[in-house]
Tab-separated table of C-alpha atoms in Angstrom:
chain	number	residue	atom	x	y	z
A	1	MET	CA	77.708	124.784	88.839
A	2	ALA	CA	76.912	122.347	91.717
A	3	ASP	CA	74.810	120.238	89.323
A	4	LEU	CA	77.678	120.242	86.694
A	5	MET	CA	80.284	119.310	89.266
A	6	ILE	CA	78.021	116.448	90.557
A	7	LEU	CA	77.904	114.913	87.011
A	8	ALA	CA	81.422	115.443	86.762
A	9	THR	CA	82.183	113.754	89.964
A	10	ILE	CA	80.158	110.840	88.983
A	11	ALA	CA	81.896	110.634	85.545
A	12	LEU	CA	85.271	110.935	87.229
A	13	LEU	CA	84.440	107.898	89.372
A	14	LEU	CA	83.213	105.833	86.497
A	15	LEU	CA	86.333	106.894	84.309
A	16	LEU	CA	88.723	105.843	87.258
A	17	VAL	CA	87.011	102.422	87.560
A	18	SER	CA	87.373	101.939	83.914
A	19	GLY	CA	91.180	101.642	84.339
A	20	LEU	CA	92.119	104.483	82.191
A	21	PRO	CA	95.379	106.519	83.426
A	22	ILE	CA	94.441	108.623	86.301
A	23	PHE	CA	96.014	111.909	85.333
A	24	LEU	CA	94.123	111.640	81.847
A	25	VAL	CA	90.823	111.075	83.742
A	26	PHE	CA	91.344	114.240	85.793
A	27	LEU	CA	92.600	116.159	82.962
A	28	THR	CA	89.630	115.236	80.583
A	29	VAL	CA	87.201	115.866	83.244
A	30	ASN	CA	88.915	119.452	84.035
A	31	VAL	CA	88.909	120.539	80.429
A	32	ALA	CA	85.188	119.582	80.062
A	33	ILE	CA	84.238	121.408	83.129
A	34	VAL	CA	86.052	124.557	82.083
A	35	LEU	CA	84.865	124.399	78.680
A	36	PHE	CA	81.070	124.150	79.590
A	37	GLN	CA	80.996	126.317	82.772
A	38	ILE	CA	83.728	129.062	82.002
A	39	GLY	CA	84.493	128.812	78.560
A	40	PRO	CA	87.926	129.096	76.785
A	41	SER	CA	89.100	131.935	78.822
A	42	GLY	CA	89.120	129.620	81.800
A	43	TYR	CA	91.946	127.604	80.508
A	44	GLY	CA	94.300	130.324	81.679
A	45	MET	CA	93.113	129.931	85.391
A	46	PHE	CA	93.838	126.044	84.783
A	47	VAL	CA	97.223	126.620	83.429
A	48	ASN	CA	98.081	128.847	86.470
A	49	SER	CA	96.781	126.207	88.830
A	50	MET	CA	98.915	123.529	87.279
A	51	LEU	CA	101.952	125.774	87.673
A	52	ASN	CA	101.368	126.622	91.161
A	53	THR	CA	100.934	122.900	92.111
A	54	ALA	CA	103.963	121.682	90.220
A	55	THR	CA	106.017	124.182	92.045
A	56	THR	CA	105.010	123.143	95.610
A	57	GLN	CA	108.170	122.277	97.347
A	58	ALA	CA	106.739	119.501	99.419
A	59	LEU	CA	106.177	117.638	96.399
A	60	ALA	CA	109.793	117.119	95.781
A	61	THR	CA	109.728	114.736	98.685
A	62	ILE	CA	107.814	112.262	96.595
A	63	PRO	CA	110.476	111.270	93.957
A	64	LEU	CA	113.196	111.367	96.589
A	65	PHE	CA	111.598	108.902	98.927
A	66	ILE	CA	110.843	106.755	95.824
A	67	LEU	CA	114.497	106.997	94.675
A	68	MET	CA	115.571	105.852	98.384
A	69	GLY	CA	113.448	102.843	98.224
A	70	GLU	CA	114.450	101.835	94.556
A	71	ILE	CA	118.292	102.113	95.494
A	72	ILE	CA	117.785	99.869	98.656
A	73	PHE	CA	115.607	97.199	96.746
A	74	ARG	CA	118.188	96.960	93.749
A	75	ALA	CA	121.144	96.590	96.451
A	76	GLY	CA	119.905	93.122	97.186
A	77	ALA	CA	118.478	94.041	100.621
A	78	VAL	CA	115.427	91.661	100.743
A	79	GLU	CA	117.464	88.493	100.660
A	80	ARG	CA	119.925	89.860	103.351
A	81	LEU	CA	117.245	91.063	105.648
A	82	PHE	CA	115.177	87.770	105.266
A	83	ASN	CA	118.254	85.578	106.348
A	84	SER	CA	119.191	87.981	109.077
A	85	ILE	CA	115.717	88.283	110.751
A	86	GLN	CA	115.451	84.466	110.575
A	87	LEU	CA	118.617	84.226	112.594
A	88	VAL	CA	117.487	86.934	115.259
A	89	VAL	CA	114.006	85.445	115.544
A	90	GLY	CA	114.891	81.995	116.471
A	91	PHE	CA	112.365	79.180	116.811
A	92	VAL	CA	108.683	80.140	117.360
A	93	PRO	CA	105.585	78.564	115.812
A	94	GLY	CA	105.413	79.714	112.166
A	95	ARG	CA	108.658	81.305	112.245
A	96	GLN	CA	109.115	81.943	108.660
A	97	ASN	CA	105.704	83.783	108.527
A	98	VAL	CA	107.042	85.804	111.742
A	99	VAL	CA	110.036	86.802	109.779
A	100	THR	CA	108.080	87.728	106.590
A	101	MET	CA	106.061	90.083	108.791
A	102	MET	CA	109.049	91.732	110.056
A	103	LEU	CA	110.588	91.923	106.586
A	104	ALA	CA	107.507	93.583	105.229
A	105	ALA	CA	107.391	96.073	108.165
A	106	VAL	CA	110.987	97.083	107.347
A	107	LEU	CA	110.311	97.164	103.549
A	108	SER	CA	107.268	99.277	104.055
A	109	ALA	CA	109.402	101.903	106.041
A	110	LEU	CA	111.753	101.983	103.096
A	111	SER	CA	109.283	101.950	100.173
A	112	GLY	CA	106.058	103.516	101.448
A	113	ALA	CA	104.187	101.448	98.633
A	114	SER	CA	102.012	98.695	99.643
A	115	MET	CA	101.542	97.193	96.228
A	116	ALA	CA	105.452	97.250	95.460
A	117	VAL	CA	105.790	95.316	98.988
A	118	ALA	CA	103.292	92.968	98.280
A	119	ALA	CA	104.604	92.256	94.676
A	120	MET	CA	108.262	91.999	95.996
A	121	LEU	CA	107.429	89.588	98.642
A	122	GLY	CA	105.195	87.572	96.400
A	123	ARG	CA	107.988	86.920	94.064
A	124	THR	CA	110.701	86.408	96.524
A	125	VAL	CA	109.388	85.080	99.917
A	126	LEU	CA	105.938	83.367	99.132
A	127	PRO	CA	107.668	80.544	97.055
A	128	THR	CA	109.993	79.700	99.980
A	129	LEU	CA	107.124	79.545	102.476
A	130	LEU	CA	104.995	77.257	100.341
A	131	ASN	CA	107.951	75.078	99.507
A	132	GLN	CA	108.323	74.549	103.174
A	133	GLY	CA	104.868	73.372	103.643
A	134	TYR	CA	103.495	76.513	105.293
A	135	PRO	CA	99.621	76.948	104.708
A	136	ARG	CA	98.820	79.187	101.733
A	137	LYS	CA	96.226	81.257	103.700
A	138	ILE	CA	98.509	82.220	106.546
A	139	SER	CA	101.456	82.889	104.182
A	140	ALA	CA	99.417	85.090	101.874
A	141	GLY	CA	97.617	86.850	104.533
A	142	THR	CA	101.123	87.628	106.223
A	143	ILE	CA	102.379	89.287	103.097
A	144	LEU	CA	99.378	91.366	102.587
A	145	ALA	CA	99.064	92.543	106.059
A	146	GLY	CA	102.844	93.503	106.117
A	147	ALA	CA	102.506	95.135	103.001
A	148	SER	CA	99.506	97.204	104.238
A	149	LEU	CA	101.727	98.951	106.619
A	150	ALA	CA	103.496	100.888	103.968
A	151	PRO	CA	101.284	103.925	103.669
A	152	ILE	CA	101.067	104.116	107.442
A	153	VAL	CA	104.695	103.925	108.608
A	154	PRO	CA	107.106	106.818	107.672
A	155	PRO	CA	108.398	107.740	104.944
A	156	SER	CA	105.080	107.393	103.194
A	157	VAL	CA	104.136	108.845	99.875
A	158	LEU	CA	100.416	108.844	100.708
A	159	VAL	CA	101.091	110.868	103.732
A	160	ILE	CA	103.103	113.519	101.815
A	161	ILE	CA	100.133	113.713	99.487
A	162	LEU	CA	97.539	113.796	102.367
A	163	GLY	CA	99.426	116.716	104.169
A	164	THR	CA	99.620	118.623	100.950
A	165	LEU	CA	96.039	118.519	100.174
A	166	ALA	CA	94.641	118.818	103.900
A	167	GLU	CA	97.217	121.784	104.462
A	168	GLU	CA	98.524	119.857	107.749
A	169	SER	CA	102.046	119.418	108.834
A	170	ILE	CA	103.624	116.820	106.598
A	171	ALA	CA	106.290	116.172	109.348
A	172	LYS	CA	103.701	115.543	111.987
A	173	LEU	CA	101.654	113.353	109.665
A	174	LEU	CA	104.753	111.305	108.986
A	175	VAL	CA	105.904	110.690	112.542
A	176	ALA	CA	102.294	110.147	113.367
A	177	GLY	CA	102.589	106.756	111.913
A	178	ILE	CA	105.555	105.375	113.934
A	179	LEU	CA	103.514	104.215	117.031
A	180	PRO	CA	100.271	102.824	115.244
A	181	GLY	CA	102.699	101.185	112.780
A	182	LEU	CA	104.703	99.428	115.672
A	183	PHE	CA	101.471	98.409	117.421
A	184	LEU	CA	100.008	96.928	114.280
A	185	ALA	CA	103.157	95.098	113.375
A	186	LEU	CA	103.155	93.521	116.896
A	187	ILE	CA	99.491	92.734	116.835
A	188	PHE	CA	99.760	90.904	113.386
A	189	THR	CA	102.952	89.103	114.593
A	190	GLY	CA	100.994	87.868	117.800
A	191	PHE	CA	97.928	86.815	115.597
A	192	ILE	CA	100.420	84.893	113.235
A	193	ILE	CA	101.955	82.985	116.100
A	194	PHE	CA	98.547	82.153	117.371
A	195	ARG	CA	97.295	80.972	114.026
A	196	SER	CA	100.597	78.801	113.576
A	197	ARG	CA	100.226	76.837	116.789
A	198	GLY	CA	100.666	73.253	115.801
A	199	PHE	CA	102.745	74.125	112.847
A	200	ASP	CA	106.279	73.830	114.624
A	201	GLN	CA	108.170	72.937	111.725
A	202	HIS	CA	111.815	73.278	112.840
A	203	THR	CA	114.180	73.730	109.926
A	204	ASP	CA	117.780	74.433	110.474
A	205	ILE	CA	119.163	77.715	109.153
A	206	ASP	CA	122.272	77.807	106.787
A	207	GLN	CA	124.010	80.751	108.443
A	208	GLY	CA	126.766	80.781	105.929
A	209	ASP	CA	128.263	84.181	105.964
A	210	THR	CA	125.091	85.963	107.194
A	211	SER	CA	125.669	88.435	110.087
A	212	PRO	CA	122.489	89.811	111.352
A	213	PHE	CA	124.284	92.928	112.777
A	214	LYS	CA	126.240	93.614	109.626
A	215	ASP	CA	123.443	92.977	107.196
A	216	THR	CA	120.487	94.878	109.065
A	217	MET	CA	122.302	97.915	110.918
A	218	PRO	CA	122.941	99.935	107.841
A	219	LEU	CA	119.139	99.689	106.758
A	220	LEU	CA	117.921	100.481	110.390
A	221	PHE	CA	120.684	103.172	110.797
A	222	LEU	CA	119.256	104.757	107.354
A	223	ILE	CA	115.614	104.602	108.694
A	224	ALA	CA	116.687	106.235	112.067
A	225	LEU	CA	118.586	108.923	110.263
A	226	VAL	CA	115.554	109.914	108.068
A	227	LEU	CA	113.074	109.706	110.956
A	228	GLY	CA	115.473	111.414	113.460
A	229	ALA	CA	116.263	114.263	111.029
A	230	ILE	CA	112.394	115.006	110.998
A	231	LEU	CA	111.679	114.176	114.677
A	232	THR	CA	114.415	116.537	115.933
A	233	GLY	CA	113.412	119.447	113.496
A	234	ILE	CA	117.077	119.374	112.058
A	235	ALA	CA	115.508	118.808	108.523
A	236	THR	CA	112.285	119.166	106.817
A	237	PRO	CA	110.793	115.932	105.164
A	238	THR	CA	112.157	117.093	101.834
A	239	GLU	CA	115.795	117.301	103.325
A	240	ALA	CA	115.429	114.234	105.219
A	241	ALA	CA	114.527	112.469	101.927
A	242	SER	CA	117.749	114.032	100.221
A	243	VAL	CA	119.474	112.555	103.174
A	244	GLY	CA	117.827	109.276	102.795
A	245	VAL	CA	118.802	109.123	99.067
A	246	LEU	CA	122.582	109.667	100.205
A	247	GLY	CA	122.218	107.097	102.823
A	248	SER	CA	120.856	104.525	100.544
A	249	LEU	CA	123.801	105.002	98.256
A	250	CYS	CA	126.118	104.431	101.194
A	251	VAL	CA	124.100	101.057	101.983
A	252	ALA	CA	124.231	99.989	98.350
A	253	ARG	CA	128.039	100.601	98.562
A	254	LEU	CA	128.356	98.571	101.777
A	255	TYR	CA	126.475	95.650	100.274
A	256	LYS	CA	129.075	95.807	97.410
A	257	ASN	CA	126.226	96.286	94.840
A	258	LEU	CA	126.686	100.026	93.867
A	259	ASN	CA	127.149	100.491	90.285
A	260	VAL	CA	126.294	102.466	87.213
A	261	ASP	CA	123.432	100.005	86.147
A	262	LEU	CA	121.849	100.353	89.695
A	263	LEU	CA	122.025	104.108	89.516
A	264	VAL	CA	120.507	104.440	86.126
A	265	GLU	CA	117.649	101.851	86.746
A	266	SER	CA	116.937	103.445	90.062
A	267	ILE	CA	116.648	106.967	88.828
A	268	PHE	CA	114.746	106.070	85.690
A	269	GLU	CA	112.052	104.038	87.756
A	270	SER	CA	111.851	106.788	90.350
A	271	ALA	CA	111.526	109.572	87.986
A	272	LYS	CA	108.822	107.709	86.069
A	273	LEU	CA	106.727	106.947	89.129
A	274	GLY	CA	107.468	110.466	90.730
A	275	CYS	CA	106.374	112.383	87.607
A	276	MET	CA	103.530	110.179	87.152
A	277	ILE	CA	102.412	111.064	90.884
A	278	ILE	CA	102.998	114.641	90.524
A	279	LEU	CA	101.155	114.803	87.235
A	280	ILE	CA	98.327	113.335	88.849
A	281	MET	CA	98.528	115.975	91.628
A	282	ILE	CA	98.513	118.647	89.163
A	283	CYS	CA	95.424	117.590	87.317
A	284	ALA	CA	93.602	116.738	90.565
A	285	LYS	CA	94.266	119.920	92.483
A	286	PHE	CA	92.388	122.195	89.796
A	287	PHE	CA	89.440	119.660	90.182
A	288	SER	CA	89.477	120.156	93.969
A	289	GLN	CA	89.471	123.996	93.393
A	290	LEU	CA	86.455	123.651	91.161
A	291	LEU	CA	84.687	121.606	93.776
A	292	ALA	CA	85.378	124.376	96.242
A	293	MET	CA	83.994	126.913	93.711
A	294	SER	CA	80.961	125.057	93.071
A	295	GLY	CA	79.649	124.926	96.826
A	296	ILE	CA	79.542	121.294	97.033
A	297	ALA	CA	81.447	121.167	100.185
A	298	GLY	CA	79.259	123.531	101.903
A	299	GLY	CA	76.207	121.344	100.820
A	300	LEU	CA	77.987	118.369	102.273
A	301	GLN	CA	78.656	120.130	105.483
A	302	SER	CA	74.980	120.876	105.635
A	303	LEU	CA	73.882	117.393	104.708
A	304	LEU	CA	75.935	115.900	107.369
A	305	ALA	CA	74.853	118.298	110.019
A	306	MET	CA	72.033	115.945	110.823
A	307	PHE	CA	74.742	113.895	112.477
A	308	SER	CA	75.743	116.713	114.648
A	309	ASP	CA	73.993	115.191	117.962
A	310	SER	CA	75.907	111.916	117.225
A	311	PRO	CA	79.540	113.010	116.294
A	312	TYR	CA	81.084	109.480	116.419
A	313	LEU	CA	78.193	107.968	114.214
A	314	LEU	CA	79.121	111.038	111.768
A	315	LEU	CA	82.814	109.948	112.014
A	316	PHE	CA	81.909	106.349	111.239
A	317	VAL	CA	79.933	107.426	108.144
A	318	VAL	CA	82.661	109.605	106.656
A	319	MET	CA	85.360	106.749	107.158
A	320	ILE	CA	83.480	104.065	105.632
A	321	VAL	CA	82.864	105.899	102.314
A	322	PRO	CA	86.579	106.000	101.579
A	323	PHE	CA	86.934	102.333	102.745
A	324	LEU	CA	84.450	101.190	100.174
A	325	LEU	CA	85.605	103.336	97.554
A	326	CYS	CA	89.202	102.315	97.852
A	327	MET	CA	88.169	98.806	96.707
A	328	LEU	CA	87.404	100.405	93.402
A	329	ILE	CA	89.670	103.552	93.136
A	330	ASP	CA	93.248	103.896	93.312
A	331	GLN	CA	94.384	105.221	96.643
A	332	ILE	CA	96.001	108.486	95.468
A	333	ALA	CA	93.104	109.351	93.094
A	334	LEU	CA	90.581	108.729	96.059
A	335	LEU	CA	92.650	111.041	98.484
A	336	LEU	CA	92.740	113.857	95.610
A	337	ILE	CA	88.865	113.683	95.399
A	338	ILE	CA	87.725	113.092	99.148
A	339	VAL	CA	90.159	115.336	101.055
A	340	PRO	CA	88.994	118.524	99.683
A	341	LEU	CA	85.544	117.776	100.425
A	342	TYR	CA	86.458	116.495	104.067
A	343	LYS	CA	88.317	119.695	105.020
A	344	SER	CA	84.926	121.505	105.423
A	345	LEU	CA	83.796	118.824	108.294
A	346	MET	CA	86.763	119.403	110.641
A	347	ASP	CA	84.332	121.266	112.882
A	348	LEU	CA	81.909	118.375	113.339
A	349	MET	CA	84.421	115.715	114.053
A	350	PRO	CA	84.831	114.292	117.636
A	351	VAL	CA	88.476	114.002	117.147
A	352	GLU	CA	91.464	116.555	116.499
A	353	PRO	CA	92.335	117.072	112.668
A	354	LEU	CA	95.710	115.028	112.936
A	355	VAL	CA	93.744	112.052	114.369
A	356	PHE	CA	91.027	112.397	111.607
A	357	TRP	CA	93.310	112.370	108.729
A	358	PHE	CA	95.425	109.618	110.028
A	359	LEU	CA	92.251	107.519	110.320
A	360	LEU	CA	91.310	108.366	106.748
A	361	LEU	CA	94.651	107.113	105.695
A	362	VAL	CA	94.242	103.851	107.827
A	363	ASN	CA	90.775	103.300	106.121
A	364	ILE	CA	92.219	104.156	102.449
A	365	THR	CA	95.031	101.594	103.444
A	366	VAL	CA	92.832	98.720	104.521
A	367	GLY	CA	90.499	99.343	101.554
A	368	GLY	CA	93.197	98.289	99.486
A	369	ILE	CA	93.608	94.916	101.025
A	370	THR	CA	89.828	94.210	101.259
A	371	PRO	CA	88.199	91.808	99.047
A	372	PRO	CA	86.941	91.733	96.213
A	373	PHE	CA	88.629	94.736	94.588
A	374	GLY	CA	91.617	95.752	96.692
A	375	TYR	CA	94.329	96.791	94.763
A	376	THR	CA	97.073	95.324	96.808
A	377	LEU	CA	95.388	91.721	96.528
A	378	PHE	CA	95.904	91.846	92.685
A	379	ALA	CA	99.481	93.095	92.968
A	380	LEU	CA	100.196	89.895	95.093
A	381	LYS	CA	98.308	87.583	92.646
A	382	GLY	CA	100.001	89.402	89.652
A	383	ALA	CA	103.487	88.435	91.320
A	384	THR	CA	102.640	84.757	91.594
A	385	ASN	CA	100.793	81.812	90.253
A	386	LEU	CA	101.255	79.732	93.243
A	387	ILE	CA	98.069	80.767	94.967
A	388	SER	CA	94.513	81.264	93.851
A	389	MET	CA	92.583	84.381	94.177
A	390	GLN	CA	90.131	82.644	96.437
A	391	ASP	CA	92.772	81.785	99.025
A	392	ILE	CA	94.084	85.425	98.833
A	393	TYR	CA	90.475	86.673	99.565
A	394	ARG	CA	90.338	84.121	102.498
A	395	SER	CA	93.827	84.931	103.974
A	396	VAL	CA	93.318	88.660	104.312
A	397	LEU	CA	89.749	88.761	106.141
A	398	PRO	CA	91.223	88.322	109.786
A	399	PHE	CA	93.552	91.179	109.140
A	400	VAL	CA	90.859	93.435	107.948
A	401	MET	CA	88.739	92.742	111.123
A	402	ILE	CA	92.140	93.355	113.122
A	403	TYR	CA	92.155	96.981	111.252
A	404	PHE	CA	88.576	97.518	112.016
A	405	PHE	CA	89.188	96.927	115.758
A	406	PHE	CA	92.383	99.111	115.620
A	407	CYS	CA	90.486	102.010	114.106
A	408	ILE	CA	88.249	101.986	117.006
A	409	LEU	CA	91.215	101.920	119.469
A	410	LEU	CA	92.669	104.976	117.820
A	411	VAL	CA	89.396	106.759	118.263
A	412	LEU	CA	89.262	105.815	121.989
A	413	ASN	CA	92.813	106.413	122.487
A	414	PRO	CA	94.050	109.096	120.134
A	415	TRP	CA	97.511	109.722	122.060
A	416	ILE	CA	98.667	106.653	119.967
A	417	VAL	CA	98.749	108.969	117.062
A	418	THR	CA	99.432	112.332	118.724
A	419	LEU	CA	102.027	111.392	121.123
A	420	ILE	CA	105.145	111.739	118.908
A	421	PRO	CA	104.181	114.474	116.731
A	422	SER	CA	103.496	116.449	119.920
A	423	LEU	CA	107.339	116.370	120.598
A	424	LEU	CA	107.899	118.276	117.511
């Protein structure tokens, strides 16, 4: 069965790169494996696995967090946040890019989807930056770096999927991203200010009716409410997501944008995206079970045992693989393939499981903004024709290097990841 699973894995990767729907790829490969290895009688096992996965309570968190983000976005939060943050930041070199980074960090916390944040800022903020004369490379790089925080800072759909697959505490994985996310946002902001030296264009801000406190406090309170419920143990991630949905409705009401159209559009989009993700999970979970049955995981552990005398070299090897593959394969699909294999390597790692899985998340995240095939790069390009693909590639390379050194920092200082989860 091991030989069949190796061939099936290769076929799976090729089909994923081809651009076919992810759930259809997993479903096709699963059906073929069961047919050739077990026979028609194995389809009953397939159906039972699908039912068990679909009824996993933790997966209910995914559409709830997506719905929270959809309501916030459609309530007109982006323009309010952008204007408010400008007033708070004041005058610094490259002020608008600093504002964009802060805005991206907040939107990342609200959406958890890097491609959505990149596309949104590409449509709404990038034209403003370019019209005011800001360099294309710095502006595009700022948007991509800020959007890349989405899978790291809570709440994150990728973290929920990762925690479910790795059988780790979803609550701890969620809050583990708070400190690293803040550190990365500060490092990115410092780099942007450094790169913007000499570009001291001071433009007056038309304050109008903008009130930083009035416009930002509802959103910041909502984020604090959701994370606080998880941190204090008052609510599970699923319950906190439900509170977040109710809170987002209150925010939309405060912004005077709550109406039937907003609710219908938000529910429809979140249901569509949530169902797609859960359908992918259903099909991919069975594939991971077939991998476990084949003995490939044990073979991989034996193969990598040669690095047992150099555990940090082993860690580098297992982290570089998802980094490279994520430039070709969707982040969710890659998690579904690689996490079941990596679970068998925990005893060989020089870091504790929580740090290991968080490093994996960071590597998958940075792979999404790495040229030439990072998905988030294409999301930004698809949102605007004001910047070329070559400029997008060049703009993001410094931030990829910052991520590389940040991963080394996390390995040497694991407390950055474990401090807040240890309080739960």
